[in-house]
Short mmCIF file of C-alpha atoms in Angstrom, two decimals:
data_model
loop_
_atom_site.label_atom_id
_atom_site.label_comp_id
_atom_site.label_asym_id
_atom_site.label_seq_id
_atom_site.Cartn_x
_atom_site.Cartn_y
_atom_site.Cartn_z
CA MET A 1 -135.14 78.74 -192.56
CA ASN A 2 -131.46 78.81 -195.61
CA LYS A 3 -128.88 81.23 -195.24
CA GLU A 4 -129.68 83.50 -197.61
CA ASP A 5 -132.87 84.37 -195.75
CA MET A 6 -130.84 84.74 -192.11
CA ASN A 7 -128.39 87.66 -194.22
CA GLY A 8 -132.20 89.38 -195.38
CA ASN A 9 -132.53 92.97 -194.40
CA ASP A 10 -136.02 92.03 -194.02
CA LEU A 11 -137.01 93.02 -190.19
CA GLN A 12 -141.05 90.86 -191.20
CA THR A 13 -139.26 87.90 -192.25
CA ILE A 14 -136.77 87.10 -190.10
CA ILE A 15 -139.27 87.87 -187.30
CA THR A 16 -141.82 85.27 -189.01
CA HIS A 17 -138.65 82.64 -189.45
CA GLY A 18 -138.22 83.45 -185.02
CA LEU A 19 -141.88 82.76 -184.11
CA ASN A 20 -142.04 79.59 -186.58
CA GLN A 21 -139.45 77.96 -185.02
CA ILE A 22 -140.62 78.62 -181.32
CA LYS A 23 -143.73 77.72 -182.35
CA GLU A 24 -142.65 74.18 -183.55
CA LYS A 25 -140.49 73.70 -180.63
CA MET A 26 -143.50 74.56 -178.32
CA GLY A 27 -146.29 72.81 -180.63
CA PRO A 28 -150.30 73.24 -179.62
CA ASP A 29 -149.49 75.01 -176.25
CA PHE A 30 -147.76 77.93 -178.30
CA ASP A 31 -149.35 81.72 -177.87
CA ILE A 32 -147.66 84.39 -179.62
CA ARG A 33 -148.77 86.48 -176.41
CA LYS A 34 -146.24 84.32 -174.24
CA VAL A 35 -143.37 84.24 -176.24
CA ASN A 36 -140.01 84.18 -174.80
CA LEU A 37 -138.63 87.59 -175.73
CA ALA A 38 -134.69 86.09 -174.63
CA GLU A 39 -135.03 83.08 -176.54
CA MET A 40 -136.40 84.80 -179.30
CA GLN A 41 -133.20 87.37 -179.58
CA ARG A 42 -131.05 84.83 -179.58
CA ILE A 43 -132.88 83.81 -182.68
CA THR A 44 -133.37 86.41 -184.89
CA GLY A 45 -130.21 89.05 -183.27
CA VAL A 46 -133.14 91.42 -182.84
CA SER A 47 -132.64 93.53 -179.45
CA ARG A 48 -135.03 92.71 -177.01
CA ALA A 49 -136.09 96.00 -176.85
CA LYS A 50 -137.28 96.16 -180.11
CA LEU A 51 -138.91 92.95 -179.64
CA ARG A 52 -141.01 94.29 -176.99
CA ARG A 53 -142.52 96.95 -178.57
CA LEU A 54 -142.95 94.58 -182.03
CA LYS A 55 -144.92 92.29 -179.43
CA LYS A 56 -147.16 95.13 -178.59
CA ASN A 57 -148.49 95.16 -182.00
CA ASN A 58 -148.46 90.72 -182.62
CA PHE A 59 -145.05 90.98 -183.80
CA ILE A 60 -145.91 92.69 -187.03
CA VAL A 61 -144.12 95.15 -189.07
CA SER A 62 -145.09 98.68 -189.37
CA PRO A 63 -143.34 101.66 -191.00
CA HIS A 64 -141.89 104.38 -188.68
CA GLY A 65 -144.26 107.33 -188.02
CA ARG A 66 -142.54 109.34 -189.61
CA THR A 67 -141.89 107.81 -192.56
CA GLY A 68 -142.01 110.33 -195.74
CA GLN A 69 -141.59 113.22 -194.18
CA LYS A 70 -138.85 115.75 -194.38
CA ALA A 71 -137.48 118.19 -192.50
CA ASP A 72 -137.92 122.01 -192.71
CA ARG A 73 -134.25 123.15 -192.89
CA THR A 74 -131.72 120.85 -194.61
CA VAL A 75 -128.26 121.63 -195.05
CA LEU A 76 -128.13 123.10 -198.05
CA THR A 77 -131.44 125.54 -196.45
CA GLY A 78 -130.19 128.89 -198.32
CA PHE A 79 -127.90 127.68 -201.04
CA THR A 80 -131.39 126.19 -203.51
CA GLU A 81 -131.43 129.34 -205.56
CA THR A 82 -127.81 130.24 -206.03
CA ILE A 83 -127.66 125.96 -207.56
CA ASP A 84 -130.82 126.24 -209.09
CA ASN A 85 -129.28 129.64 -211.36
CA LEU A 86 -126.24 127.34 -212.70
CA LEU A 87 -128.11 124.45 -214.11
CA ARG A 88 -130.58 127.01 -215.17
CA GLN A 89 -127.03 128.71 -217.26
CA ASN A 90 -126.09 124.43 -218.12
CA VAL A 91 -123.37 124.40 -215.38
CA THR A 92 -123.95 120.58 -214.40
CA ASN A 93 -120.68 119.75 -213.12
CA ALA A 94 -120.80 118.91 -209.01
CA GLN A 95 -117.81 119.79 -208.12
CA VAL A 96 -118.05 123.41 -210.02
CA ILE A 97 -121.56 124.06 -207.98
CA TYR A 98 -120.15 122.65 -204.77
CA ASP A 99 -116.83 124.98 -204.97
CA ARG A 100 -119.64 127.77 -205.80
CA LEU A 101 -122.03 126.60 -202.91
CA LYS A 102 -118.45 126.93 -200.69
CA GLU A 103 -117.59 130.25 -201.34
CA LYS A 104 -120.67 130.78 -200.38
CA SER A 105 -119.86 129.16 -196.93
CA TYR A 106 -121.83 126.51 -197.58
CA ALA A 107 -120.80 123.10 -195.15
CA GLY A 108 -122.29 120.57 -196.66
CA GLY A 109 -120.30 118.06 -198.95
CA ILE A 110 -120.72 117.03 -201.99
CA THR A 111 -123.52 114.06 -202.00
CA GLN A 112 -126.25 116.51 -201.13
CA VAL A 113 -125.36 118.60 -204.74
CA ARG A 114 -125.40 115.26 -206.61
CA VAL A 115 -128.68 114.15 -205.17
CA TYR A 116 -130.48 117.70 -205.98
CA ILE A 117 -128.46 117.83 -208.87
CA GLU A 118 -130.54 114.55 -210.02
CA ALA A 119 -133.50 115.42 -208.63
CA HIS A 120 -134.19 118.87 -210.27
CA ARG A 121 -132.52 118.16 -213.82
CA SER A 122 -135.56 119.39 -215.17
CA LEU A 123 -134.44 122.89 -214.97
CA ILE A 124 -130.94 121.82 -217.56
CA PRO A 125 -132.05 123.60 -221.34
CA PRO A 126 -132.29 120.82 -223.62
CA LYS A 127 -129.36 120.56 -225.61
CA ARG A 128 -129.91 121.64 -229.52
CA GLN A 129 -128.53 119.23 -231.52
CA LEU A 130 -126.13 115.69 -230.40
CA VAL A 131 -122.95 115.40 -231.18
CA SER A 132 -121.72 112.16 -233.25
CA PRO A 133 -118.63 110.44 -231.00
CA GLN A 134 -114.92 110.64 -232.81
CA GLY A 135 -113.37 107.94 -234.38
CA ASN A 136 -110.39 108.62 -233.82
CA ARG A 137 -108.57 107.53 -230.72
CA GLY A 138 -105.60 109.89 -229.11
CA ARG A 139 -102.89 107.57 -226.67
CA ARG A 140 -101.36 110.15 -224.39
CA TYR A 141 -97.22 110.50 -224.09
CA SER A 142 -95.05 111.83 -220.75
CA THR A 143 -91.76 113.93 -220.78
CA PRO A 144 -89.42 113.91 -218.60
CA ALA A 145 -89.35 116.08 -215.61
CA GLY A 146 -88.67 119.89 -216.58
CA GLU A 147 -88.88 118.81 -220.51
CA SER A 148 -91.23 120.47 -222.05
CA TYR A 149 -94.68 122.87 -221.15
CA GLN A 150 -97.35 123.57 -223.02
CA MET A 151 -98.84 126.69 -223.83
CA ASP A 152 -102.70 127.67 -226.21
CA TRP A 153 -104.96 130.54 -226.27
CA GLY A 154 -108.84 130.42 -225.37
CA PHE A 155 -111.17 132.97 -226.21
CA ILE A 156 -114.50 133.45 -223.84
CA ASP A 157 -117.21 136.32 -224.43
CA VAL A 158 -118.18 138.17 -221.52
CA GLU A 159 -121.45 139.54 -220.69
CA THR A 160 -122.00 142.86 -219.46
CA ASN A 161 -124.91 145.03 -217.60
CA ALA A 162 -125.57 146.84 -220.56
CA ASP A 163 -126.41 143.72 -222.44
CA ASP A 164 -123.23 144.35 -224.39
CA THR A 165 -120.67 141.63 -224.85
CA TYR A 166 -117.06 141.46 -225.17
CA ARG A 167 -114.10 139.24 -225.87
CA LEU A 168 -111.50 137.94 -222.98
CA ALA A 169 -108.53 136.22 -224.22
CA CYS A 170 -107.41 133.21 -221.73
CA PHE A 171 -103.41 131.93 -221.70
CA VAL A 172 -102.51 128.51 -220.36
CA MET A 173 -99.27 127.20 -219.83
CA VAL A 174 -99.09 123.76 -218.49
CA CYS A 175 -96.24 121.61 -217.34
CA HIS A 176 -96.52 118.28 -219.38
CA HIS A 177 -94.87 116.49 -216.54
CA CYS A 178 -96.98 116.74 -213.76
CA GLY A 179 -99.67 118.92 -215.12
CA MET A 180 -99.45 122.40 -213.31
CA CYS A 181 -101.40 124.57 -214.83
CA TYR A 182 -101.22 128.20 -215.22
CA ILE A 183 -103.52 130.71 -216.58
CA GLU A 184 -103.77 134.69 -217.41
CA PHE A 185 -107.06 137.20 -218.95
CA PHE A 186 -105.80 139.59 -221.70
CA THR A 187 -107.78 141.53 -223.34
CA ASN A 188 -106.39 140.43 -226.87
CA ALA A 189 -104.52 137.82 -227.24
CA ARG A 190 -101.58 140.03 -229.22
CA GLN A 191 -97.66 138.93 -228.67
CA GLU A 192 -96.97 141.41 -226.50
CA ASN A 193 -99.31 139.66 -224.09
CA LEU A 194 -98.55 136.49 -225.27
CA PHE A 195 -94.90 137.57 -224.16
CA ILE A 196 -96.53 138.45 -220.22
CA GLY A 197 -97.92 135.36 -219.64
CA MET A 198 -95.21 133.27 -220.76
CA LEU A 199 -92.98 135.20 -218.11
CA HIS A 200 -95.80 135.39 -214.99
CA ALA A 201 -95.91 131.38 -216.12
CA PHE A 202 -92.05 130.79 -215.69
CA GLN A 203 -91.56 133.25 -212.45
CA MET A 204 -94.38 130.71 -210.96
CA MET A 205 -92.51 127.50 -213.22
CA GLY A 206 -89.47 127.89 -214.08
CA ILE A 207 -87.59 127.94 -217.37
CA PRO A 208 -88.27 124.70 -219.30
CA ARG A 209 -86.12 123.06 -221.80
CA TYR A 210 -89.00 123.70 -224.71
CA ILE A 211 -92.35 125.13 -225.68
CA LEU A 212 -95.05 122.81 -227.51
CA THR A 213 -97.44 125.40 -228.57
CA ASP A 214 -99.50 125.94 -232.30
CA ASN A 215 -98.43 127.75 -235.43
CA MET A 216 -99.04 130.92 -234.23
CA LYS A 217 -98.70 133.85 -236.68
CA SER A 218 -96.61 135.62 -233.45
CA ILE A 219 -94.07 132.43 -233.38
CA VAL A 220 -93.62 131.40 -236.35
CA ILE A 221 -94.45 132.99 -239.92
CA ARG A 222 -93.87 130.19 -242.01
CA ARG A 223 -91.90 126.59 -242.98
CA ALA A 224 -88.61 126.52 -245.25
CA SER A 225 -88.41 123.84 -247.87
CA ASP A 226 -87.21 121.24 -245.38
CA GLY A 227 -90.02 122.03 -243.07
CA SER A 228 -87.93 124.07 -240.66
CA PRO A 229 -89.81 126.88 -239.24
CA ILE A 230 -88.89 130.29 -240.07
CA TRP A 231 -89.15 132.15 -236.69
CA GLN A 232 -90.97 135.56 -236.09
CA LYS A 233 -87.82 137.96 -235.26
CA ASP A 234 -89.48 139.47 -232.53
CA TYR A 235 -90.06 135.81 -231.22
CA GLU A 236 -87.02 134.40 -231.95
CA ARG A 237 -85.05 137.30 -230.06
CA PHE A 238 -87.36 136.46 -227.22
CA MET A 239 -86.07 133.15 -227.10
CA ASN A 240 -83.03 133.41 -227.31
CA THR A 241 -82.80 136.43 -224.23
CA VAL A 242 -84.66 134.27 -221.86
CA GLY A 243 -82.88 130.72 -222.77
CA PHE A 244 -85.26 127.99 -224.31
CA GLU A 245 -86.49 126.68 -227.57
CA THR A 246 -89.82 125.62 -229.04
CA LYS A 247 -91.46 122.90 -230.63
CA LEU A 248 -94.24 123.31 -232.97
CA CYS A 249 -96.91 120.47 -233.61
CA LYS A 250 -98.70 119.36 -235.98
CA PRO A 251 -101.47 121.95 -237.49
CA ARG A 252 -104.86 120.95 -237.33
CA HIS A 253 -104.16 118.05 -234.64
CA PRO A 254 -105.34 118.63 -231.51
CA PHE A 255 -103.72 115.05 -229.88
CA THR A 256 -100.45 116.63 -229.80
CA LYS A 257 -100.43 119.36 -227.31
CA GLY A 258 -103.61 117.57 -225.78
CA ALA A 259 -102.49 119.11 -222.60
CA SER A 260 -103.16 122.52 -223.14
CA GLU A 261 -106.30 122.04 -225.17
CA ARG A 262 -107.55 119.96 -222.16
CA LEU A 263 -106.89 122.65 -219.83
CA VAL A 264 -108.58 125.22 -222.03
CA ARG A 265 -111.69 122.65 -222.01
CA PHE A 266 -111.47 122.43 -218.15
CA VAL A 267 -111.41 126.42 -217.16
CA LYS A 268 -114.51 126.87 -220.10
CA GLU A 269 -115.97 124.12 -218.01
CA ASN A 270 -115.12 124.53 -214.24
CA PHE A 271 -113.50 128.33 -213.54
CA LEU A 272 -115.99 129.86 -216.10
CA PRO A 273 -119.45 129.07 -215.28
CA GLY A 274 -121.51 131.31 -213.07
CA ARG A 275 -118.50 133.74 -212.83
CA ILE A 276 -118.66 137.56 -211.31
CA PHE A 277 -115.80 140.13 -211.56
CA THR A 278 -115.44 143.15 -211.50
CA GLU A 279 -112.67 143.82 -213.62
CA LEU A 280 -109.95 142.09 -215.94
CA THR A 281 -108.00 142.33 -212.75
CA ASP A 282 -110.36 140.94 -210.93
CA LEU A 283 -110.86 138.02 -212.82
CA ASN A 284 -106.82 137.08 -212.58
CA TYR A 285 -106.48 137.29 -209.06
CA GLN A 286 -109.69 134.62 -208.78
CA ALA A 287 -107.46 132.80 -211.35
CA ASP A 288 -104.40 132.60 -209.61
CA HIS A 289 -106.73 131.38 -206.68
CA TRP A 290 -108.50 128.76 -208.59
CA CYS A 291 -105.02 128.12 -209.80
CA LEU A 292 -103.87 127.48 -206.90
CA GLU A 293 -106.95 125.15 -205.57
CA GLN A 294 -106.49 122.71 -208.72
CA ASN A 295 -102.69 122.54 -208.00
CA ASN A 296 -103.15 121.12 -204.94
CA ARG A 297 -105.57 118.39 -206.16
CA TYR A 298 -104.74 115.12 -206.96
CA HIS A 299 -104.55 114.31 -210.54
CA GLN A 300 -105.33 111.22 -211.65
CA SER A 301 -104.36 111.14 -215.12
CA HIS A 302 -100.51 111.86 -213.31
CA ASP A 303 -101.23 110.45 -210.26
CA CYS A 304 -99.61 112.88 -208.24
CA VAL A 305 -100.68 116.52 -207.04
CA PRO A 306 -98.91 118.70 -209.15
CA PHE A 307 -97.51 121.39 -206.36
CA GLN A 308 -95.59 118.81 -204.59
CA MET A 309 -94.09 116.72 -208.06
CA HIS A 310 -93.80 120.06 -209.80
CA GLY A 311 -91.56 121.38 -205.97
CA LYS A 312 -90.32 117.76 -205.96
CA GLU A 313 -88.70 117.02 -209.39
CA CYS A 314 -89.37 119.41 -212.29
CA SER A 315 -88.25 122.73 -209.96
CA GLN A 316 -85.08 120.65 -210.30
CA LYS A 317 -84.58 120.85 -213.65
CA THR A 318 -86.35 123.70 -215.19
CA THR A 319 -84.06 126.97 -214.66
CA ARG A 320 -84.92 129.79 -212.80
CA LEU A 321 -85.82 133.30 -214.49
CA GLU A 322 -84.19 136.60 -213.50
CA LEU A 323 -85.57 139.42 -214.40
CA THR A 324 -82.68 141.41 -215.67
CA ASP A 325 -83.27 144.48 -217.43
CA GLU A 326 -84.01 142.96 -221.03
CA ILE A 327 -86.32 140.90 -220.17
CA ARG A 328 -88.15 143.24 -217.62
CA LEU A 329 -88.63 145.09 -221.99
CA TYR A 330 -91.22 142.60 -222.76
CA LEU A 331 -93.22 143.02 -219.02
CA ALA A 332 -93.33 146.21 -220.29
CA PRO A 333 -93.87 147.19 -224.19
CA GLU A 334 -94.03 150.67 -225.94
CA ARG A 335 -96.33 152.52 -226.60
CA ALA A 336 -97.29 155.92 -228.58
CA ILE A 337 -97.88 159.27 -227.32
CA SER A 338 -100.66 161.26 -228.84
CA PHE A 339 -100.57 164.61 -229.51
CA ASP A 340 -102.73 165.59 -226.18
CA GLY A 341 -100.37 163.40 -223.88
CA PHE A 342 -101.73 159.96 -223.60
CA VAL A 343 -101.29 156.65 -223.99
CA ALA A 344 -103.57 153.88 -225.02
CA TYR A 345 -103.47 150.53 -223.21
CA GLU A 346 -105.78 147.96 -222.54
CA GLY A 347 -108.37 150.22 -223.93
CA ARG A 348 -108.03 153.37 -221.51
CA ARG A 349 -105.84 156.10 -221.98
CA PHE A 350 -103.48 157.14 -219.33
CA GLY A 351 -101.46 160.58 -219.20
CA VAL A 352 -97.74 161.29 -219.38
CA PRO A 353 -95.98 164.13 -218.43
CA TYR A 354 -95.03 166.92 -220.03
CA GLY A 355 -91.06 166.92 -219.44
CA TYR A 356 -90.81 163.96 -221.31
CA GLU A 357 -90.11 164.63 -224.74
CA GLN A 358 -89.77 161.60 -226.21
CA LYS A 359 -92.55 160.10 -228.26
CA ILE A 360 -92.11 156.47 -227.03
CA CYS A 361 -92.80 155.41 -223.56
CA ARG A 362 -93.86 152.17 -221.77
CA VAL A 363 -96.23 150.87 -220.16
CA MET A 364 -96.93 147.60 -217.72
CA ARG A 365 -99.37 147.14 -215.45
CA ASP A 366 -98.78 145.10 -211.68
CA GLY A 367 -102.36 144.73 -210.61
CA TYR A 368 -104.68 147.94 -209.49
CA THR A 369 -101.67 150.44 -210.63
CA LEU A 370 -100.10 151.38 -213.92
CA TYR A 371 -96.63 152.44 -214.59
CA ILE A 372 -94.98 154.50 -217.12
CA TYR A 373 -91.29 154.47 -218.05
CA ASP A 374 -89.55 156.14 -220.09
CA GLN A 375 -88.13 154.26 -223.58
CA LYS A 376 -85.27 152.31 -222.00
CA MET A 377 -86.92 151.71 -218.52
CA GLN A 378 -84.33 153.55 -216.56
CA TYR A 379 -86.38 155.51 -214.77
CA GLU A 380 -90.73 156.03 -213.82
CA LEU A 381 -92.02 158.80 -215.74
CA THR A 382 -95.80 158.44 -213.34
CA HIS A 383 -98.42 155.58 -212.74
CA HIS A 384 -102.09 155.99 -212.09
CA ASN A 385 -104.64 153.70 -210.22
CA VAL A 386 -106.11 151.46 -212.76
CA THR A 387 -110.34 151.86 -212.56
CA TRP A 388 -111.00 150.28 -215.56
CA SER A 389 -113.38 153.46 -216.42
CA ARG A 390 -113.90 154.32 -219.03
CA LYS A 391 -112.64 158.28 -218.91
CA ASP A 392 -109.62 159.21 -219.20
CA SER A 393 -106.91 159.02 -216.94
CA PHE A 394 -104.93 162.65 -216.02
CA CYS A 395 -101.46 162.58 -214.40
CA ALA A 396 -100.08 165.99 -212.48
CA ASP A 397 -97.04 167.29 -215.10
CA GLN A 398 -98.90 166.74 -218.31
CA TYR A 399 -99.41 169.95 -219.48
CA PRO A 400 -97.79 172.91 -219.68
CA LYS A 401 -100.65 175.54 -217.63
CA PRO A 402 -103.00 174.59 -214.58
CA GLU A 403 -105.69 173.77 -216.80
CA PRO A 404 -104.98 172.46 -220.93
CA GLU A 405 -105.87 175.24 -223.75
CA GLU A 406 -106.64 175.34 -227.01
CA GLU A 407 -105.41 178.63 -228.63
CA PRO A 408 -105.40 179.73 -232.11
CA THR A 409 -101.63 179.60 -234.61
CA ALA A 410 -102.37 182.55 -236.47
CA SER A 411 -103.83 185.16 -236.79
CA VAL A 412 -107.43 185.44 -238.62
CA LYS A 413 -106.73 187.25 -241.77
CA ALA A 414 -109.93 186.80 -243.52
CA GLY A 415 -111.77 190.45 -244.68
CA ILE A 416 -114.84 191.57 -246.72
CA HIS A 417 -115.27 195.05 -248.25
CA GLN A 418 -119.13 197.05 -249.57
CA LYS A 419 -119.82 198.92 -252.46
CA GLU A 420 -122.02 201.83 -252.81
CA SER A 421 -125.55 201.44 -254.21
CA SER A 422 -126.77 202.40 -257.73
CA ASP A 423 -130.28 203.55 -258.99
CA HIS A 424 -130.55 201.59 -262.41
CA ASP A 425 -132.03 198.34 -262.12
CA PRO A 426 -129.79 196.07 -263.67
CA TRP A 427 -132.81 193.77 -265.09
CA PHE A 428 -134.00 196.49 -267.31
CA ASP A 429 -129.97 195.84 -269.47
CA GLN A 430 -131.94 192.87 -271.34
CA PHE A 431 -133.76 195.32 -273.52
CA ASN A 432 -131.31 197.62 -274.90
CA LEU A 433 -131.93 196.89 -278.64
CA GLU A 434 -129.80 199.92 -279.71
CA GLU A 435 -126.22 198.89 -278.57
CA GLY A 436 -127.65 194.67 -279.98
CA ARG A 437 -128.20 192.88 -277.05
CA TRP A 438 -130.96 191.22 -276.47
CA HIS A 439 -131.80 188.19 -274.04
CA GLU A 440 -134.31 185.55 -273.71
#
């Protein structure tokens, strides 16, 4: 028997090879029922106990009696319905499904999840169309630590139990050197929410030298004849207050800031699929937990763990954000007070005390609490527990009386007059020919 056959995994071939060697040595005295098991073990390397079992069957290898049988319970028992639902929603990323199962106390590994996905690909809805491959090829580039961050907006559609759909805006910011990321969801992509998202990201990551972003209307109005940007005045004031610069990307060229573009796509493919939340605050709490997990994982594109690299190199080059009085004004946008004493914020209305005489106040939400300040943020007027209900939220001193009343501003002056009745019927006046009146 050659060396290739000896290294094979076919047990029957190995046993047959050993029997042939013993048969050549013994000649006509060979008897399969009297084979020396010690000699057989030396030739084949199979244990004597196994050879003893095979000898009872004339050294014929037969399959195990439980071959092909499957256990009644496996490590995926109780979790298959969750995987099936995700596959029906076109969620095929094994890492995403594995993370969802871990939230439900799954104790197995990701390999079992991959095997199950491969065996149940029939649940995945078919693709509607094939996407043609891109002909252009981009090249990644890097910047020194603390040099630049990239930011962008992404938009998602949320389905409710009432078969209704509304849209949320996702703010993303990523460090260009180490890949550390930050995401936050808002009800819209207005400039005030852009400032809030940037300040929250700066609190976690520090202030870089410059920000790389798109040509948003909330950032740049237009470009001058020499190509220099004409900044939106509020954004320019924000840059000078916080202390950073802004670089604009080339229009319709996503390779310029591919890190933030890829982060938006990664959020839509990894964080959002199968995500269930109760309100916006709950979604942002889940986003913070997800960012913490991603920042503590190894990133092949940057060859590092972002949280470790950022703390070791980037944080030494960035500037720490100090919450001065000027910066705190951006965290609490202005709101006009309505005639009935409410301010609107994030689609809800919240009451303002009657004793505040100004028409403008500032509103800031921190978790499940909404704070209302005066226009200069010198003192707090009131605060509300954010329940995300559509009903108006009243405060204790919103009206001068215990119950709001609507009283008339002037007395009613309208009146009517009644005249005396007459026996004369005016209908016969049309036949009065003596006075020269005739009416058809």
